[in-house]
Short mmCIF file of C-alpha atoms in Angstrom, two decimals:
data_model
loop_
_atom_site.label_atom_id
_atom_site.label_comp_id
_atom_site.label_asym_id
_atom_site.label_seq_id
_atom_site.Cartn_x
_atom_site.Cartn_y
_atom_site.Cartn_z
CA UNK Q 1 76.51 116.73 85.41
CA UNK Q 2 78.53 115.56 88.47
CA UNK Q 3 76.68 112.86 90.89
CA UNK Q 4 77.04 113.61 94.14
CA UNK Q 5 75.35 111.62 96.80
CA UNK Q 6 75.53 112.65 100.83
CA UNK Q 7 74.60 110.12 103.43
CA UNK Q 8 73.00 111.60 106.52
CA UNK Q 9 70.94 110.82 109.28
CA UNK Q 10 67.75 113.35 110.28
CA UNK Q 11 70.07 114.42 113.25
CA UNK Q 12 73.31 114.49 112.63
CA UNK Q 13 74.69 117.56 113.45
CA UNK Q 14 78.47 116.79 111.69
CA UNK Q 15 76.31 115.68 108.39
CA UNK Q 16 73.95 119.06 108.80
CA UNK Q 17 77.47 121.48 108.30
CA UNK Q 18 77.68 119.38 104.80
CA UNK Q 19 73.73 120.32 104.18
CA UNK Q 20 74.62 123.90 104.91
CA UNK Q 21 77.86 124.28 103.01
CA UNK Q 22 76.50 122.57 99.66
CA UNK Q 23 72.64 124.22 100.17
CA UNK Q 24 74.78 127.76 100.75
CA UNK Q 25 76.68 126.75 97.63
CA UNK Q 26 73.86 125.79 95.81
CA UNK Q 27 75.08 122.60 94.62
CA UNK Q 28 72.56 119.99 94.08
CA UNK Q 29 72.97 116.76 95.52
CA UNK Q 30 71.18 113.41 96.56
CA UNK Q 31 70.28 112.73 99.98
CA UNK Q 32 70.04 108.90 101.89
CA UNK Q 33 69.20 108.93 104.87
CA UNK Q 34 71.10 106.26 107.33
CA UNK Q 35 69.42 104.08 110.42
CA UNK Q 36 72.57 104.00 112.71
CA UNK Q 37 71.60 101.05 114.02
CA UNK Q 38 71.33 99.42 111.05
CA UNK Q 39 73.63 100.62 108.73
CA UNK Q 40 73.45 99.92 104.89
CA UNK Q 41 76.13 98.22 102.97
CA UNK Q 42 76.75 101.24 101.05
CA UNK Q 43 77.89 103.38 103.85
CA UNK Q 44 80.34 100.03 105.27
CA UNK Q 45 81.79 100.16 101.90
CA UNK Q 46 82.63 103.64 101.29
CA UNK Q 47 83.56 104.70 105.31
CA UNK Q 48 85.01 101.51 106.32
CA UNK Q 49 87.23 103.36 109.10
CA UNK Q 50 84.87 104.87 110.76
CA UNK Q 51 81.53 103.33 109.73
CA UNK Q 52 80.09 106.68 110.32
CA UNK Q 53 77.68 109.70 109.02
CA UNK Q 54 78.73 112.04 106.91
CA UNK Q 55 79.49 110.48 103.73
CA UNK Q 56 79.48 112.65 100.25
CA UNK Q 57 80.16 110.58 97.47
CA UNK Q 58 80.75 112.33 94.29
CA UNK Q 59 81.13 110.95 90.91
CA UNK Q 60 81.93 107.60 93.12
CA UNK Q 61 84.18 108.39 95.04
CA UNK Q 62 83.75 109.02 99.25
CA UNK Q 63 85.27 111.29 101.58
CA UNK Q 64 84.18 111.26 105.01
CA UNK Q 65 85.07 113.54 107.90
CA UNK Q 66 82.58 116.53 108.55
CA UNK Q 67 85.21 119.33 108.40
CA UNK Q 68 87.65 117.26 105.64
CA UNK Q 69 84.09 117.12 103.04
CA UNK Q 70 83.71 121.17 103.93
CA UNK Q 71 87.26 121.49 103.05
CA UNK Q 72 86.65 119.20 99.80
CA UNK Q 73 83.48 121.43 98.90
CA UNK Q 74 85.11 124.68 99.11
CA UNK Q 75 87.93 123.79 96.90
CA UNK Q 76 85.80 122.16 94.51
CA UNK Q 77 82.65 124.50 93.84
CA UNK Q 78 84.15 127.83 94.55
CA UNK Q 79 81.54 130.26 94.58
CA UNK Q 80 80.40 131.32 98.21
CA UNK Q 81 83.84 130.77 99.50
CA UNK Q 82 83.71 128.85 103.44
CA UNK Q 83 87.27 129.96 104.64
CA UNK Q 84 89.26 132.87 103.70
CA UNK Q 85 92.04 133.12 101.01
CA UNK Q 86 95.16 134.41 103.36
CA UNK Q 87 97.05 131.14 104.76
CA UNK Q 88 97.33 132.84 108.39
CA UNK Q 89 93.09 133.17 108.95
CA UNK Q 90 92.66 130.04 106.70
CA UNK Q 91 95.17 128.24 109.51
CA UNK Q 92 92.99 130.11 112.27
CA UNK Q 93 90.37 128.99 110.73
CA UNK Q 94 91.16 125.33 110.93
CA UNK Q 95 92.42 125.72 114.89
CA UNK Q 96 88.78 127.04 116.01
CA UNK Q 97 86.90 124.27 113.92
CA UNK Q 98 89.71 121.63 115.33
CA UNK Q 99 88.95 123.27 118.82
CA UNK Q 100 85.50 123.52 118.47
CA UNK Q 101 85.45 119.29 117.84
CA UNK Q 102 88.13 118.15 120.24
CA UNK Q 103 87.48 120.16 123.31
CA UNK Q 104 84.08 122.66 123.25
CA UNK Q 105 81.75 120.13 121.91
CA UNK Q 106 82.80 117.74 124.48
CA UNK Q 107 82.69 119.90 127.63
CA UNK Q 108 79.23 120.99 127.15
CA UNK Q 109 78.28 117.20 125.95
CA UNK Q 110 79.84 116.24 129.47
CA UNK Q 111 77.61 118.94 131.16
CA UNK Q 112 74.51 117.29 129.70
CA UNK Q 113 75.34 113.76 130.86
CA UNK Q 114 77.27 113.96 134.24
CA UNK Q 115 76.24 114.41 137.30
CA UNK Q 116 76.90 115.77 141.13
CA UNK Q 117 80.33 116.79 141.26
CA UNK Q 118 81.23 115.80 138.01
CA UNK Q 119 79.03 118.11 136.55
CA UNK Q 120 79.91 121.56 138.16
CA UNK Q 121 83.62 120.65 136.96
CA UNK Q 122 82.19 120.18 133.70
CA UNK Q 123 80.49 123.49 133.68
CA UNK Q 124 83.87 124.99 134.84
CA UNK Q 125 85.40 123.49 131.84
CA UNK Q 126 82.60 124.35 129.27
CA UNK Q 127 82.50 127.69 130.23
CA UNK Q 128 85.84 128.35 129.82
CA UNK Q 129 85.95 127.23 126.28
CA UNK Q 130 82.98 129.35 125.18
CA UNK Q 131 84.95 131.89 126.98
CA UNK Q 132 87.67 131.64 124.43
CA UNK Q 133 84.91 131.38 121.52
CA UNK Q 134 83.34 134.11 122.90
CA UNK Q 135 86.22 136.53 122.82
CA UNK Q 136 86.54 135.33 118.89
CA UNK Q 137 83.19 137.23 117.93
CA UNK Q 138 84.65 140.51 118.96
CA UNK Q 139 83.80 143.05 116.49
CA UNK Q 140 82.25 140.28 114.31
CA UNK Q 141 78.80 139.23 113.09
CA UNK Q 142 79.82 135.70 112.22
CA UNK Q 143 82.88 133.83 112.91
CA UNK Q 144 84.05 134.82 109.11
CA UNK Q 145 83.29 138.34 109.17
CA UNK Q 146 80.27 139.58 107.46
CA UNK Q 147 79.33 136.33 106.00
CA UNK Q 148 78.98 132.60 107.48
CA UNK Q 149 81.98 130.78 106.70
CA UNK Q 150 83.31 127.45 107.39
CA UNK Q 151 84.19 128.17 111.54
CA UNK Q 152 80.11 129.32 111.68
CA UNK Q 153 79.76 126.06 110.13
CA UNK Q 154 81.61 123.67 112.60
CA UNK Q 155 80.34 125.66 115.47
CA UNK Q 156 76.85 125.43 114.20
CA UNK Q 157 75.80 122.89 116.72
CA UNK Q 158 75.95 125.38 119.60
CA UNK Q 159 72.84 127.08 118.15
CA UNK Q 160 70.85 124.38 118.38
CA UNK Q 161 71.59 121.42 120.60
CA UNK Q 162 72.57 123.48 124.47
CA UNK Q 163 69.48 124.67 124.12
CA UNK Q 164 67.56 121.33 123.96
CA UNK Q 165 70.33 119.97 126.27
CA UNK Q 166 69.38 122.95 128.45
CA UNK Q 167 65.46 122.09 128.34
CA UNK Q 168 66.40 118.35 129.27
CA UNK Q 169 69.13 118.50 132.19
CA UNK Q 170 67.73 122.21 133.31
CA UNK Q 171 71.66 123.57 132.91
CA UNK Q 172 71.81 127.00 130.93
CA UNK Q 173 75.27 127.49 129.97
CA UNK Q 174 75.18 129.84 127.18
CA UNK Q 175 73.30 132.74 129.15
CA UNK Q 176 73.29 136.52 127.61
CA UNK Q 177 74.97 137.93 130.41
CA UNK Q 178 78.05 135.84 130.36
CA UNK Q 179 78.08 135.09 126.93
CA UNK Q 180 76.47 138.57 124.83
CA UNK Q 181 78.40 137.97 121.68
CA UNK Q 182 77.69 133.93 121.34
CA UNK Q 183 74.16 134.46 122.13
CA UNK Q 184 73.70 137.59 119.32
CA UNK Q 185 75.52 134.71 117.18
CA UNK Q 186 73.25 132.02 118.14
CA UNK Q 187 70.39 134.26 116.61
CA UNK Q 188 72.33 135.56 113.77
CA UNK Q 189 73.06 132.05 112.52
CA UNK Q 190 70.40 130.40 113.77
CA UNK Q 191 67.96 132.05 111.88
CA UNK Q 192 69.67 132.87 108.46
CA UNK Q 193 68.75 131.59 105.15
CA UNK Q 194 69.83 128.64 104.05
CA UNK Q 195 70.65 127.36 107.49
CA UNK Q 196 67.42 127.99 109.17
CA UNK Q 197 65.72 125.59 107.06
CA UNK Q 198 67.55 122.82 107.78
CA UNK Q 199 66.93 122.79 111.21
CA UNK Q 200 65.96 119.04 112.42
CA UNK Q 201 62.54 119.24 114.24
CA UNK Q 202 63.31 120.25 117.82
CA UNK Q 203 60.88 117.98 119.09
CA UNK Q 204 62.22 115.08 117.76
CA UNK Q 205 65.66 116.23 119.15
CA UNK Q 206 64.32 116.30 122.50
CA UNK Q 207 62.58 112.95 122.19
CA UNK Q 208 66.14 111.46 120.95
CA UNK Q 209 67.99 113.62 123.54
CA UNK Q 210 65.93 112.64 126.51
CA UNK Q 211 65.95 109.35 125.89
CA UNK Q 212 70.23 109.31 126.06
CA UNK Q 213 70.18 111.36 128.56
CA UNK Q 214 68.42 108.75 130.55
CA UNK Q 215 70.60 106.18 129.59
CA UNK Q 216 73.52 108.22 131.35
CA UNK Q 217 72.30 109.51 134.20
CA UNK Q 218 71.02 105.79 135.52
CA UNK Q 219 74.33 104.43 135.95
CA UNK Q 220 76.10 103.73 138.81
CA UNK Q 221 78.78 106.01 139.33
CA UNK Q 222 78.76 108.30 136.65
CA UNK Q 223 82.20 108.26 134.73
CA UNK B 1 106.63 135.51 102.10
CA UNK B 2 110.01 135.43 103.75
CA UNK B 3 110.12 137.07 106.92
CA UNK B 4 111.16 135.36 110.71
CA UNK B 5 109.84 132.42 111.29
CA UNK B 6 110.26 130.70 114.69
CA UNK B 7 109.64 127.19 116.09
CA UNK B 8 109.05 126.69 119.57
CA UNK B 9 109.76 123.48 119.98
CA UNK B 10 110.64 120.24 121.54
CA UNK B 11 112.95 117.73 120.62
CA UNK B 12 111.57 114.16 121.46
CA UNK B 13 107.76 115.84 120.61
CA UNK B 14 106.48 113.73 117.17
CA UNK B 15 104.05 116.82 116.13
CA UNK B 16 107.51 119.39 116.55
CA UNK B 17 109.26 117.08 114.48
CA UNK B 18 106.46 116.97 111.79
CA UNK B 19 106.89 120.84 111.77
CA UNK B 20 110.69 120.78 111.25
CA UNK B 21 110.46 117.71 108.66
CA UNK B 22 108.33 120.69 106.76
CA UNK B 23 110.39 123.78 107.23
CA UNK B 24 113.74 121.79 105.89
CA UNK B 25 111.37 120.26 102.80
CA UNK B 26 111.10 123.48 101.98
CA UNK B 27 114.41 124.91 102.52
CA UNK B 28 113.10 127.70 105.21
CA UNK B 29 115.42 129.48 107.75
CA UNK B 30 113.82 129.63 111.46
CA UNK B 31 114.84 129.87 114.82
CA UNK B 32 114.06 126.98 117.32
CA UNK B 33 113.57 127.73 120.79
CA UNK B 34 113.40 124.58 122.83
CA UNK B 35 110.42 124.90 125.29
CA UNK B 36 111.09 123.04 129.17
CA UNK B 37 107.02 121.69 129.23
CA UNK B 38 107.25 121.89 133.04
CA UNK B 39 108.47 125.53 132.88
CA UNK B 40 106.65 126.87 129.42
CA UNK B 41 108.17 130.03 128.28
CA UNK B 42 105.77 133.37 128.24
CA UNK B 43 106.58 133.43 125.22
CA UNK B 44 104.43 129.85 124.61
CA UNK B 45 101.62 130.98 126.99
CA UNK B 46 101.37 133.76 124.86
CA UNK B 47 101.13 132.26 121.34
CA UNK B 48 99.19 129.48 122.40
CA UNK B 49 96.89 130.43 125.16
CA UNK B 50 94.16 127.78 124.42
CA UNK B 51 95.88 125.05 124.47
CA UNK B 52 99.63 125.91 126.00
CA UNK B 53 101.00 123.28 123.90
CA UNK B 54 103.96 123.08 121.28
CA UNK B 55 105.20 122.97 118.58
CA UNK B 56 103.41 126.96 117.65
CA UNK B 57 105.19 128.39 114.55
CA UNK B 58 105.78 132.09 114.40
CA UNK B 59 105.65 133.88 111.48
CA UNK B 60 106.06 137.43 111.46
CA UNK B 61 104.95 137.68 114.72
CA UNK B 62 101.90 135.73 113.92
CA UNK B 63 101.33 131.63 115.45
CA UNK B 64 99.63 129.31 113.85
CA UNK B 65 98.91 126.11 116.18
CA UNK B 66 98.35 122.20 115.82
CA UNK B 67 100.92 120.78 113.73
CA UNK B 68 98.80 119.55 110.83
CA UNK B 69 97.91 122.61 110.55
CA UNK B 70 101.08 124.38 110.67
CA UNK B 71 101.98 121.99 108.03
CA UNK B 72 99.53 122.85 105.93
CA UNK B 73 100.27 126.22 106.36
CA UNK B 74 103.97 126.19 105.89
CA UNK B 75 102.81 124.10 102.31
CA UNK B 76 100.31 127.14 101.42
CA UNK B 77 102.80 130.00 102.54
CA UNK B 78 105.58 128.81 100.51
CA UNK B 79 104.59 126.81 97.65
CA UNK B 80 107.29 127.60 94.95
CA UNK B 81 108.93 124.40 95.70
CA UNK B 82 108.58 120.93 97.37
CA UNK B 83 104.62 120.63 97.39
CA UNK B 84 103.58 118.90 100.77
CA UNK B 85 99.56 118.05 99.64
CA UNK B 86 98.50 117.07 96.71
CA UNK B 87 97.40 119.88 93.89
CA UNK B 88 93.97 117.87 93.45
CA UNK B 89 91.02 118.50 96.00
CA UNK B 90 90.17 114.82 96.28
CA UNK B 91 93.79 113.25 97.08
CA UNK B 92 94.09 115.85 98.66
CA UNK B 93 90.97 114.77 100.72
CA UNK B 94 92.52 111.57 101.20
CA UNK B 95 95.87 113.08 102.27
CA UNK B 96 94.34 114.99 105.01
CA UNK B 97 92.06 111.94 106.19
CA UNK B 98 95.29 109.68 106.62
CA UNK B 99 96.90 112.54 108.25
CA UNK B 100 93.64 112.96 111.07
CA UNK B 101 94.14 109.12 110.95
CA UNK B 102 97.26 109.18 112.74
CA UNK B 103 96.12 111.21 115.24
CA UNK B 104 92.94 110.00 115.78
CA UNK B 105 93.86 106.04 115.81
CA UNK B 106 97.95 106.05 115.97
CA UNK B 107 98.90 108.38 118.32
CA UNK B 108 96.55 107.60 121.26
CA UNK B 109 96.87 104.29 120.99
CA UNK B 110 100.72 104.81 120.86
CA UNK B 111 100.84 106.94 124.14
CA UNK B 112 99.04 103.38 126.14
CA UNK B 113 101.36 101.59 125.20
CA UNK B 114 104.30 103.99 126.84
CA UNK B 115 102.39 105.11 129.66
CA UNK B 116 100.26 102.05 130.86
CA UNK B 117 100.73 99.02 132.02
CA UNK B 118 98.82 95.27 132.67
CA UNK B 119 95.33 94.68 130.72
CA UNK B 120 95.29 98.82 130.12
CA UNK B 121 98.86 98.52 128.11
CA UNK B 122 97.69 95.10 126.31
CA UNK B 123 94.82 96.72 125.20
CA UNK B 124 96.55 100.13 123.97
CA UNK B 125 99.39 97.66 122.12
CA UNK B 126 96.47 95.62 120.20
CA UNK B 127 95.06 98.73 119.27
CA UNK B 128 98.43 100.52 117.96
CA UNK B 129 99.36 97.26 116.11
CA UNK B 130 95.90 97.33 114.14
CA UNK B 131 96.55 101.32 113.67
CA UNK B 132 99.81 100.05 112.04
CA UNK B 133 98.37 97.43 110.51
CA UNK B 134 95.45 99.99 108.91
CA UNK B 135 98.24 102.21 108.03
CA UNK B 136 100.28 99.33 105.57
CA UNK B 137 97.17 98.52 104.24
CA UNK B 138 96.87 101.88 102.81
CA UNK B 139 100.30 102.06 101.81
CA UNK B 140 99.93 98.85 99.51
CA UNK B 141 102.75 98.47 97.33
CA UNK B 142 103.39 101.84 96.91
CA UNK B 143 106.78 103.32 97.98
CA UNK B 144 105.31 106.19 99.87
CA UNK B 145 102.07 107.21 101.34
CA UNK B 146 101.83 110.30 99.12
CA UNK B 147 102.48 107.72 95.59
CA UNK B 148 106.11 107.99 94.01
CA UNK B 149 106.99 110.77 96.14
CA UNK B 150 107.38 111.79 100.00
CA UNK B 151 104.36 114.04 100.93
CA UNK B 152 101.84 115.32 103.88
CA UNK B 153 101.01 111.64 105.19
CA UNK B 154 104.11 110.90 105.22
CA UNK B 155 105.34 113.01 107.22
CA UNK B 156 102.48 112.93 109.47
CA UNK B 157 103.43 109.26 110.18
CA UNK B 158 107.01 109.15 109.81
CA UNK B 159 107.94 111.15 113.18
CA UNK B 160 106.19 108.15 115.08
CA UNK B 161 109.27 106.06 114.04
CA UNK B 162 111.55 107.90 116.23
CA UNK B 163 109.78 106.71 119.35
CA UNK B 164 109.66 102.68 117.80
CA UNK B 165 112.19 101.20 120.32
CA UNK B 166 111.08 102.58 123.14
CA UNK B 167 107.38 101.03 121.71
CA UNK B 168 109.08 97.60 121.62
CA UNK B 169 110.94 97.53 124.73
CA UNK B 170 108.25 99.25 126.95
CA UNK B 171 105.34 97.75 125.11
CA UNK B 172 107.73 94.15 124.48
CA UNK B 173 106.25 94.04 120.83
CA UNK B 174 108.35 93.60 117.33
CA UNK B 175 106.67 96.16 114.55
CA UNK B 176 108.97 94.68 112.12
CA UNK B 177 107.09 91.27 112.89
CA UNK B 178 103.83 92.76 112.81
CA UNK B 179 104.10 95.40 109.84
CA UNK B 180 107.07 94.72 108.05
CA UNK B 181 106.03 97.03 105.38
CA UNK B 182 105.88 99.61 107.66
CA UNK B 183 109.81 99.13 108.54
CA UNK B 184 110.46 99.18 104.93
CA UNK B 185 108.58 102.31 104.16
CA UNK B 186 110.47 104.21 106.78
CA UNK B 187 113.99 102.95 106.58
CA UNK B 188 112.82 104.67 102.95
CA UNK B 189 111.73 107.68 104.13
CA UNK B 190 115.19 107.44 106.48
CA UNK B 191 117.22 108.48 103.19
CA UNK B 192 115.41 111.83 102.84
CA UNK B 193 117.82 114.01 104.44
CA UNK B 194 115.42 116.50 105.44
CA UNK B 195 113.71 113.46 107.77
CA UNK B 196 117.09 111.80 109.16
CA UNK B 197 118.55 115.21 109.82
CA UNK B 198 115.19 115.75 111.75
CA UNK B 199 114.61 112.99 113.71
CA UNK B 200 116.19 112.04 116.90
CA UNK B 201 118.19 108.87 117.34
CA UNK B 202 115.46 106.18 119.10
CA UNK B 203 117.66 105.52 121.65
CA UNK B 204 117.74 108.74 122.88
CA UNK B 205 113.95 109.02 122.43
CA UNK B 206 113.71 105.57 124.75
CA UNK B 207 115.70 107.18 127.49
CA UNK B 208 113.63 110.22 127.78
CA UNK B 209 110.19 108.02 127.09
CA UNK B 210 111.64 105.56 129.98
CA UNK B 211 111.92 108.52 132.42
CA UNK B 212 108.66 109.97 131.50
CA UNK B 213 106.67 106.12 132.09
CA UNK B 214 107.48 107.09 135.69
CA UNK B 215 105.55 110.02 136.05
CA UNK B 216 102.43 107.45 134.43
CA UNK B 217 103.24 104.22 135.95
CA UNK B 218 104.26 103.27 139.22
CA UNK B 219 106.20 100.13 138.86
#
């Protein structure tokens, strides 16, 4: 029986996509759960890069990096398969996670926490990127086709957190008008098995959520 | 699995060069079409319309972006000889990690200490000597990233080495000093013919680098 270990905290939405991928897979696993502020010696030993959330550990040995552990998962356990078995959509497959990470998931964080000008540039910039994810749903349920795969999984954020960000800084960026196809995915994913049970209480996120957003919006000249 | 396969490309670029380090590994025919960055082909706005950047590979019409990826690609397309990752999931795992590594910690780090200058550039040269450092640390003793044989990492890092001296002249810093292991490991990798017949000569990459500073730093 393999030991596998994942190191989370209740909100981390990079650790969550490891939740989902193993709960989808059905693998069982041990959970500890990590105070950021006061990390354990465990997690400095086996992410000392990084010192960060996720870590899976399995039979001992750590890998760390959200989308790296998916990767790890799917070629491990291979039932419910995350990304697809030709090498051109598995390579598309990695460029929309990548994208997703380096550029979406900062334009809309930048939305949340800027201000005055600042912020209607970042809305330019956020809502050109969910333009291009947008225009990757066509003719699709779920990133991966039918099922939820492993680009649902790295986008999975975006049915959860705009929406509290929207409820905190009054921005709605993911509206069904401009965005019909993201917002029939936001439901479709949102609220499928497996992943809607996982959710972290919203009300906690907006506690959390307020609280940074406070922390940004009191400075100075907003950078 | 044959079929046209075409670069675009650019020859100082470290990702391109990862890209072509892979294609002659593997012994694969392609065009290269050299892109002009301040006059990118339609061809380029085309293939990669997110993010306009090269190197794109096309393959039977088809790009696939990001050079890591397009590595990875190249190694799953044609993997009858020359294997790029590892066969098991974990190093494999750990191949890809020291691969994100370069690009997370290396490469940014690397492009301060080009395109900065004053507290900014000692800052970005402290940070891409303890990269460096990081990186030897993780090579240990052994003779390449990837164990007793050239692989993904590798080849990740290697391309960095072409843009070394213009690093120590712009950034006045001696890597052999600092990471001598480093030096070592790539004169090694230097041998492979399908690296030295890929990368460009660093003092050609340190007079295009030294005419690109000026478009960062006024001076």
């Amino acid at each position: 029986m393999a030991e596998l270990k994942l190191f989370r905290t209740w909100s981390s939405t990079f650790a969550l996509r490891v939740v989902w991928a193993l709960n989808l897979k059905g693998i069982q696993y041990d959970t500890i759960f990590e105070d950021l502020s006061n990390k354990s010696s465990l997690l400095l030993q086996y992410n000392p890069i990084y010192k960060k959330v996720p870590v899976l550990v399995h039979n001992g040995k750590p890998l760390v990096e959200s989308l790296l552990i998916l990767e790890y998962i799917d070629e491990t356990w291979k039932q419910t398969p995350l990304l697809p078995e030709d090498p051109s959509e598995r390579a598309t497959a990695r460029f929309w996670a990548k994208f997703g990470d380096d550029k979406v998931l900062l334009s809309v964080w930048n939305v949340f926490i800027k201000q005055g000008k600042d912020k209607e540039e970042a809305i330019v910039t956020a809502q050109e990127n969910l333009g291009f994810v947008e225009r990757q749903l066509t003719g699709k349920k779920f990133f991966n086709g039918e099922t939820i795969g492993f680009v649902d999984l790295a986008f999975g954020w975006l049915a959860n957190l705009p929406s509290v960000w929207e409820e905190i800084c009054g921005v709605t960026l993911i509206d069904h008008e401009k965005f019909p196809m993201l917002s029939e995915w936001i439901q479709n994913f949102a609220g499928a098995p497996i992943i809607k049970e996982s959710w972290p209480p919203r009300d906690k996120l907006i506690t959390k959520y307020q609280a940074l957003h406070e922390v940004y919006t009191s400075k100075e000249a907003p950078k | 699995m044959a079929g046209e396969v075409v670069l675009l490309d650019f020859w100082p670029s470290m990702f391109a060069m990862r890209v072509r380090i892979a294609l002659a590994e593997k012994g694969i025919r392609y065009e290269s079409k050299e892109e002009d960055l301040s006059n990118k082909s339609p061809l380029l706005l085309e293939m990669n319309p997110i993010n306009k950047q090269i190197p794109v590979l096309i393959h039977n019409g088809k790009p696939v972006c990001e050079s890591l990826i397009i590595v990875q690609y190249i190694d799953e397309v044609w993997n009858d000889k020359s294997p790029l990752l590892p066969s098991d999931p974990y190093q494999r795992a750990q191949a890809r990690f020291w691969a994100d590594f370069v690009d997370n910690k290396v490469s940014g780090a690397a492009k301060k200490v080009w395109s900065t200058k004053g507290e900014e550039q000692e800052a970005g040269k402290k940070e891409f000597l303890e990269a460096l450092k990081t990186m030897e640390g993780e090579l240990g003793d052994k003779p390449y990233f990837g164990g007793e044989t050239f692989g993904y990492v590798d080849l990740s890092f290697i391309t960095f080495y072409s843009w070394f001296h213009a690093y120590e002249v712009l950034g006045n810093i001696n890597i052999e000093a600092e990471c001598p292991k480093i030096i070592t490991w790539a004169k090694r990798c230097m041998q492979k013919e399908a690296v030295a017949k890929t990368l460009p000569d660093q003092k050609k990459v340190y007079e295009f680098v030294v005419q690109l500073r000026k478009m960062f730093v006024s001076e």
